[in-house]
Tab-separated table of C-alpha atoms in Angstrom:
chain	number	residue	atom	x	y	z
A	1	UNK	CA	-12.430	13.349	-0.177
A	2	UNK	CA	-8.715	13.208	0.060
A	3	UNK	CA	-6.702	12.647	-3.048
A	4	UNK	CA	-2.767	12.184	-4.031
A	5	UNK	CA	-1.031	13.124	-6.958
A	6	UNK	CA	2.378	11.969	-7.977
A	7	UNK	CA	3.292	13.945	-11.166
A	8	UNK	CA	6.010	11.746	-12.285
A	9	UNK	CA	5.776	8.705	-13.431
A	10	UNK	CA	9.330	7.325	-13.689
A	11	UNK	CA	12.548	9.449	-12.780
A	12	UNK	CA	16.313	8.104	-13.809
A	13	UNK	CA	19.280	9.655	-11.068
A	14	UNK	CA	22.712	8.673	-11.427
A	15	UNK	CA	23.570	6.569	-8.200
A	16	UNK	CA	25.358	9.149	-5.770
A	17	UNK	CA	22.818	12.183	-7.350
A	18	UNK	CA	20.287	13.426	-4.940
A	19	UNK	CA	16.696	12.581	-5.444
A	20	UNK	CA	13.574	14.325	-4.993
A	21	UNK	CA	10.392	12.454	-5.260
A	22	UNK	CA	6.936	14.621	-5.377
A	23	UNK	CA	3.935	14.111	-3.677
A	24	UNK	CA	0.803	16.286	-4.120
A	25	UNK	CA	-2.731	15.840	-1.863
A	26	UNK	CA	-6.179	17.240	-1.915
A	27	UNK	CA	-7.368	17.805	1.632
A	28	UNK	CA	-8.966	20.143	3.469
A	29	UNK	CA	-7.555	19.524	6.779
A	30	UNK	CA	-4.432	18.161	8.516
A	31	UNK	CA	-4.134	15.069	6.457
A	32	UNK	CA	-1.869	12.013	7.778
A	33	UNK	CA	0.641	11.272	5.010
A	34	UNK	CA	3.169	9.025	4.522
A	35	UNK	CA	5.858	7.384	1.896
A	36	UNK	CA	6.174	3.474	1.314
A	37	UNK	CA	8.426	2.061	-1.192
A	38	UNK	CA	8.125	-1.180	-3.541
A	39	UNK	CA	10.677	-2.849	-5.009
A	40	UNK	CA	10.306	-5.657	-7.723
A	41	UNK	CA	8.477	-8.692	-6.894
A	42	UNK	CA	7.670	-7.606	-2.845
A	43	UNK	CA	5.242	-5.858	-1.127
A	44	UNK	CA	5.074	-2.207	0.135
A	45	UNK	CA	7.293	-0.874	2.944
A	46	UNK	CA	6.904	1.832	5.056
A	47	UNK	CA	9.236	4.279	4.803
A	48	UNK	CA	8.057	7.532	6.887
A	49	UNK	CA	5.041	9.120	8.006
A	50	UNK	CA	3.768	12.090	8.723
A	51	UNK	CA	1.075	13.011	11.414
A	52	UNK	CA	1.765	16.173	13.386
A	53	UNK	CA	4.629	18.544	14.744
A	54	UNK	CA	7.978	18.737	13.149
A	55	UNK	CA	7.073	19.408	8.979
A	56	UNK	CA	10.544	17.861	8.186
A	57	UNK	CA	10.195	13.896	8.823
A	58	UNK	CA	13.268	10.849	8.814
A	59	UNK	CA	12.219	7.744	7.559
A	60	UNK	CA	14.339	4.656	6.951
A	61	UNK	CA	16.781	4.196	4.312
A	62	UNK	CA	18.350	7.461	4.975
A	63	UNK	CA	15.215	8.854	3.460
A	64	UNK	CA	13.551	12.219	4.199
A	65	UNK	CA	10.151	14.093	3.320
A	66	UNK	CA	8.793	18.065	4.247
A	67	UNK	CA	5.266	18.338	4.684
A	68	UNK	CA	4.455	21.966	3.561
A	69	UNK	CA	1.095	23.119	4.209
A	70	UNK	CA	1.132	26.044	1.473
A	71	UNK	CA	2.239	24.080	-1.777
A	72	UNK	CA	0.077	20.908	-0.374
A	73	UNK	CA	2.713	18.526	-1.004
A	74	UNK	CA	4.872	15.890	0.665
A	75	UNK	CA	8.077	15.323	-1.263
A	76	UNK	CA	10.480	13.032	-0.444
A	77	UNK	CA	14.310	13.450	-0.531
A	78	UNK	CA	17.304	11.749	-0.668
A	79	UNK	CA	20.748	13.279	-0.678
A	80	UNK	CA	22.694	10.516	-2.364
A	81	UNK	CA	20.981	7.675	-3.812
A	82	UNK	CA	22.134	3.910	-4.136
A	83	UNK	CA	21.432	1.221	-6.677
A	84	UNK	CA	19.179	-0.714	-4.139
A	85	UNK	CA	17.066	2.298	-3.849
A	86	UNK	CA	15.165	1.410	-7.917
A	87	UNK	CA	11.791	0.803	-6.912
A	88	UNK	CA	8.370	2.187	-6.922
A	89	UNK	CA	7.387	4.845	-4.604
A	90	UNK	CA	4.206	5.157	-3.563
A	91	UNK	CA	2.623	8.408	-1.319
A	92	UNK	CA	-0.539	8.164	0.618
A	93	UNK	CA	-2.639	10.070	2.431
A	94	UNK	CA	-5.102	9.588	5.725
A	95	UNK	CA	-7.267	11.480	6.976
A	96	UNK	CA	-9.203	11.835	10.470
A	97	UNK	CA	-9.812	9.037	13.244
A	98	UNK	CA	-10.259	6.849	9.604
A	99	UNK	CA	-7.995	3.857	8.141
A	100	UNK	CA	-8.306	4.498	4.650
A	101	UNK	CA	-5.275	5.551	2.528
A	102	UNK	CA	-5.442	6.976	-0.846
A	103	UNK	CA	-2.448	6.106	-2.609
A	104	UNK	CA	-0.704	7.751	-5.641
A	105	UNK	CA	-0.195	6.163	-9.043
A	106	UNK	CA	3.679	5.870	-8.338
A	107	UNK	CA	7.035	7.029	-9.183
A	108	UNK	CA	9.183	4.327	-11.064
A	109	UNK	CA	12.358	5.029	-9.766
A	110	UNK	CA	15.327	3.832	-12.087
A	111	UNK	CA	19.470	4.471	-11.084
A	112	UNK	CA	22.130	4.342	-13.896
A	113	UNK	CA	25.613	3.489	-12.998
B	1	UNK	CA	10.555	-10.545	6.453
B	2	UNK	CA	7.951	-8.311	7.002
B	3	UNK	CA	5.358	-9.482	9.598
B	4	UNK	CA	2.787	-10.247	6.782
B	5	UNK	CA	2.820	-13.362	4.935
B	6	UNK	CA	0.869	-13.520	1.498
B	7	UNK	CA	0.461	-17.464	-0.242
B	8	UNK	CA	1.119	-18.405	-2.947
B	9	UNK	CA	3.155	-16.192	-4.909
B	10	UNK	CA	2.166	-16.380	-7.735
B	11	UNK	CA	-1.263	-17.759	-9.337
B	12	UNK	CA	-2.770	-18.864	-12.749
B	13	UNK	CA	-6.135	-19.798	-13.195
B	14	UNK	CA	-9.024	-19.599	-15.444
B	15	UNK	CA	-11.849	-18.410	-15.361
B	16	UNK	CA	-14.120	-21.442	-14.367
B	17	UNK	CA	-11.669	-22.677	-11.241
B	18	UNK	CA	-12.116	-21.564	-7.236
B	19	UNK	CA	-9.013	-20.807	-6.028
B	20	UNK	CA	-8.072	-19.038	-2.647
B	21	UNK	CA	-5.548	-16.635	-1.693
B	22	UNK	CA	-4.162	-16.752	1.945
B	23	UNK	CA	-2.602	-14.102	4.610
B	24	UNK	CA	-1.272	-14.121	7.622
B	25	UNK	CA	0.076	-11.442	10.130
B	26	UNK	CA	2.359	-12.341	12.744
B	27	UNK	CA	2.317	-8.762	14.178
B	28	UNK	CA	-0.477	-9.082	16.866
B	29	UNK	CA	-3.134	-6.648	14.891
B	30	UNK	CA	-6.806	-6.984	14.912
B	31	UNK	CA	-6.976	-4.993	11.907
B	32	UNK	CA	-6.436	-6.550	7.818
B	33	UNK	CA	-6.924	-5.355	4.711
B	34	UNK	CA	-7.005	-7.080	0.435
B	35	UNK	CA	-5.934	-4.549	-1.683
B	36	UNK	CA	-5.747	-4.351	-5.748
B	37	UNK	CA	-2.997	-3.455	-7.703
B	38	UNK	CA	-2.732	-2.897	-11.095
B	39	UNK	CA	-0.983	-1.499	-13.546
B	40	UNK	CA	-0.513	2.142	-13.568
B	41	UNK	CA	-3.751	2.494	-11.598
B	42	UNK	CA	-3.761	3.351	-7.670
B	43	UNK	CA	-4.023	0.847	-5.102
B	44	UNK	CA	-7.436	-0.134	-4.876
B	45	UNK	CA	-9.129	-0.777	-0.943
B	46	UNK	CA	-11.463	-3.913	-1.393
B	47	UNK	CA	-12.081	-5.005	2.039
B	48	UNK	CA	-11.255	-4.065	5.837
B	49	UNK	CA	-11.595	-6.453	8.723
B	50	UNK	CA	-11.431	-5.605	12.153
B	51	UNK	CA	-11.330	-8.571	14.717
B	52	UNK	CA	-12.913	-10.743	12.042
B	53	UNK	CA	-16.042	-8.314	11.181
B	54	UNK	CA	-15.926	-7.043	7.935
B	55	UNK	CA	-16.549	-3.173	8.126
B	56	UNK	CA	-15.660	-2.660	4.505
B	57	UNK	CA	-16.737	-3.619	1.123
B	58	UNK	CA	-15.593	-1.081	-1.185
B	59	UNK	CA	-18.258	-2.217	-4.508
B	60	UNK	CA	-16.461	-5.760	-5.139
B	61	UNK	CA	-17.782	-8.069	-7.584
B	62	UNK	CA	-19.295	-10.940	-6.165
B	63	UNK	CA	-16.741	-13.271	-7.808
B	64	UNK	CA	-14.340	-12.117	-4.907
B	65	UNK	CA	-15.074	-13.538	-0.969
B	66	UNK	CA	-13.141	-12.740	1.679
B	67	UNK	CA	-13.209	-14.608	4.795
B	68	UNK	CA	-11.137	-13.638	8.033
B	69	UNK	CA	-11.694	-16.351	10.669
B	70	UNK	CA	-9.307	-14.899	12.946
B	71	UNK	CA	-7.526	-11.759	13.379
B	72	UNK	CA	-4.147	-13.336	12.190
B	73	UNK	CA	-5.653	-14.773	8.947
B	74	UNK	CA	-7.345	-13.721	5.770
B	75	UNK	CA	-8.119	-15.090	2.969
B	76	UNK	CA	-9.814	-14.163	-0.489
B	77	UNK	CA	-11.696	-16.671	-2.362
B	78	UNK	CA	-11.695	-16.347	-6.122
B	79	UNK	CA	-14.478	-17.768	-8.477
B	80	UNK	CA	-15.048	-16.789	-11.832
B	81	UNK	CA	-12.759	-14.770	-12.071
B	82	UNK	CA	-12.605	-12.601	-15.516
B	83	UNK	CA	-8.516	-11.704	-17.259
B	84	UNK	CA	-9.362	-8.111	-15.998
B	85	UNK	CA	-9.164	-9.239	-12.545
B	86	UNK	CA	-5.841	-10.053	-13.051
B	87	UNK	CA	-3.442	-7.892	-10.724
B	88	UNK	CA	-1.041	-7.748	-7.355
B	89	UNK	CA	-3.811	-8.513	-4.490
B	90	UNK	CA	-1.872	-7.097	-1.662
B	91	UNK	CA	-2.428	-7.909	1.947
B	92	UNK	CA	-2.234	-5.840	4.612
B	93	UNK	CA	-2.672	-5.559	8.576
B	94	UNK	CA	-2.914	-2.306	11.221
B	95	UNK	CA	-2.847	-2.576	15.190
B	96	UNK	CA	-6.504	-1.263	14.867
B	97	UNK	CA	-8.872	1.126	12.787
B	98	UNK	CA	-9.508	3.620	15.396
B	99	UNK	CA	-7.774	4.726	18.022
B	100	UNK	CA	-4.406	6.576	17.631
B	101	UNK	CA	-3.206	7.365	14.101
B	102	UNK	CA	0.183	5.103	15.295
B	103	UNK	CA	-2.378	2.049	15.473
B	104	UNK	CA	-3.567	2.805	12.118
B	105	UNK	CA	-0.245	2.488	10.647
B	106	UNK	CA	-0.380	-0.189	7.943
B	107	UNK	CA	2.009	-3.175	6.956
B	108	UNK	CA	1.894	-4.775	3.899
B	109	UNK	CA	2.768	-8.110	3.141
B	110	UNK	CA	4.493	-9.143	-0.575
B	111	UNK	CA	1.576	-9.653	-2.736
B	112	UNK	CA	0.041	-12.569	-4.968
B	113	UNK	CA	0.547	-12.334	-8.041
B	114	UNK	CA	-2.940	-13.405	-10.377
B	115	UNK	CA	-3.299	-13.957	-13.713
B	116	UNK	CA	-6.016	-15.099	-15.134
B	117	UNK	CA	-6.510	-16.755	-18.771
């Protein structure tokens, strides 16, 4: 079965500092991964996905994530980060013809002035 | 707006009332989901409906009843409910379970918000 892992719980940038969230999975195939984000009080979002092809991936927000097959992760980048973008960050992964997801725990994203 | 509308808000009850929690896609899918969320703890899948037959109970307690009598609503009836069930029940909706991983793609709608006393 397909797991996630997102090793850190909360992360502080300075807004304008780059940001890398991480994103570990447990799969033995080509899993289906993707990025939504949640901020306070709403639902989750959809920020990118990744399903085949090109290993670098451009989501919304000015968001970005590299699938790389040898370190089994998914990270997701951000060269300069804004106020709006404190929220939660999930990662899940998919796997096969199947619609489950496995989510991540979460990465509490906080940005000082 | 995001295509998926979750009522109410925000819910008390205790643990002797019925109460029901209500979605609604506006998307076109055949496909919805009730999550869990709670704290520190990963989403949790506890049902999947595709045009209105349930093809997943993931071990729910019985206290929980979901009921999808068309393939733009949803709801989840409560009864019983105990103060660990309270948590962000999360709706959510897909173009279809099978098919192309595109129509899998899943939208979420804000969440209620339970608490139970």
């Amino acid at each position: 079965a397909q797991s996630v892992t997102q090793p850190d719980i909360h992360i502080t940038v300075s807004e304008g500092a780059s940001l890398e969230l991480r994103c570990n999975y447990s799969y033995g195939a080509t899993p289906y991964l993707f990025w939504y984000v949640q901020s306070p009080g709403q639902g989750l979002q959809l920020l990118l996905k990744y399903f085949s092809g090109d290993t670098l991936v451009q989501g919304i927000k000015g968001f970005e994530a590299e699938f790389k097959r040898s370190q089994s992760s998914f990270n997701l980048r951000k060269p300069s980060v804004h106020w709006s973008d404190a929220a939660e960050y999930f990662c899940a992964v998919g796997a096969g013809s199947g619609y489950a997801l496995n989510f991540g725990k979460g990465t509490s994203l906080l940005v000082t002035p | 707006e995001t295509g998926v509308t979750q009522t109410p808000r925000h819910l008390v009850m205790g643990m002797t009332n019925k109460k029901s929690l209500k979605c609604e896609q506006h998307l076109g899918h055949n496909a919805m989901y009730w999550y869990k969320q709670s704290a520190k703890k990963p989403l949790e899948l506890m049902f999947v409906y595709s045009l209105e037959e349930r093809v997943e109970n993931n071990s729910v307690p019985s206290r929980f009843s979901p009921e999808c009598p068309n393939s733009s609503h949803l709801f989840l009836h409560l009864h019983t409910l105990q103060p660990e069930d309270s948590a962000l029940y999360l709706c959510a909706s897909s173009q279809d379970l099978r098919g192309t991983l595109a129509k899998n793609i899943q939208y979420f709608g804000a969440g209620t918000r339970l608490s139970v006393l």
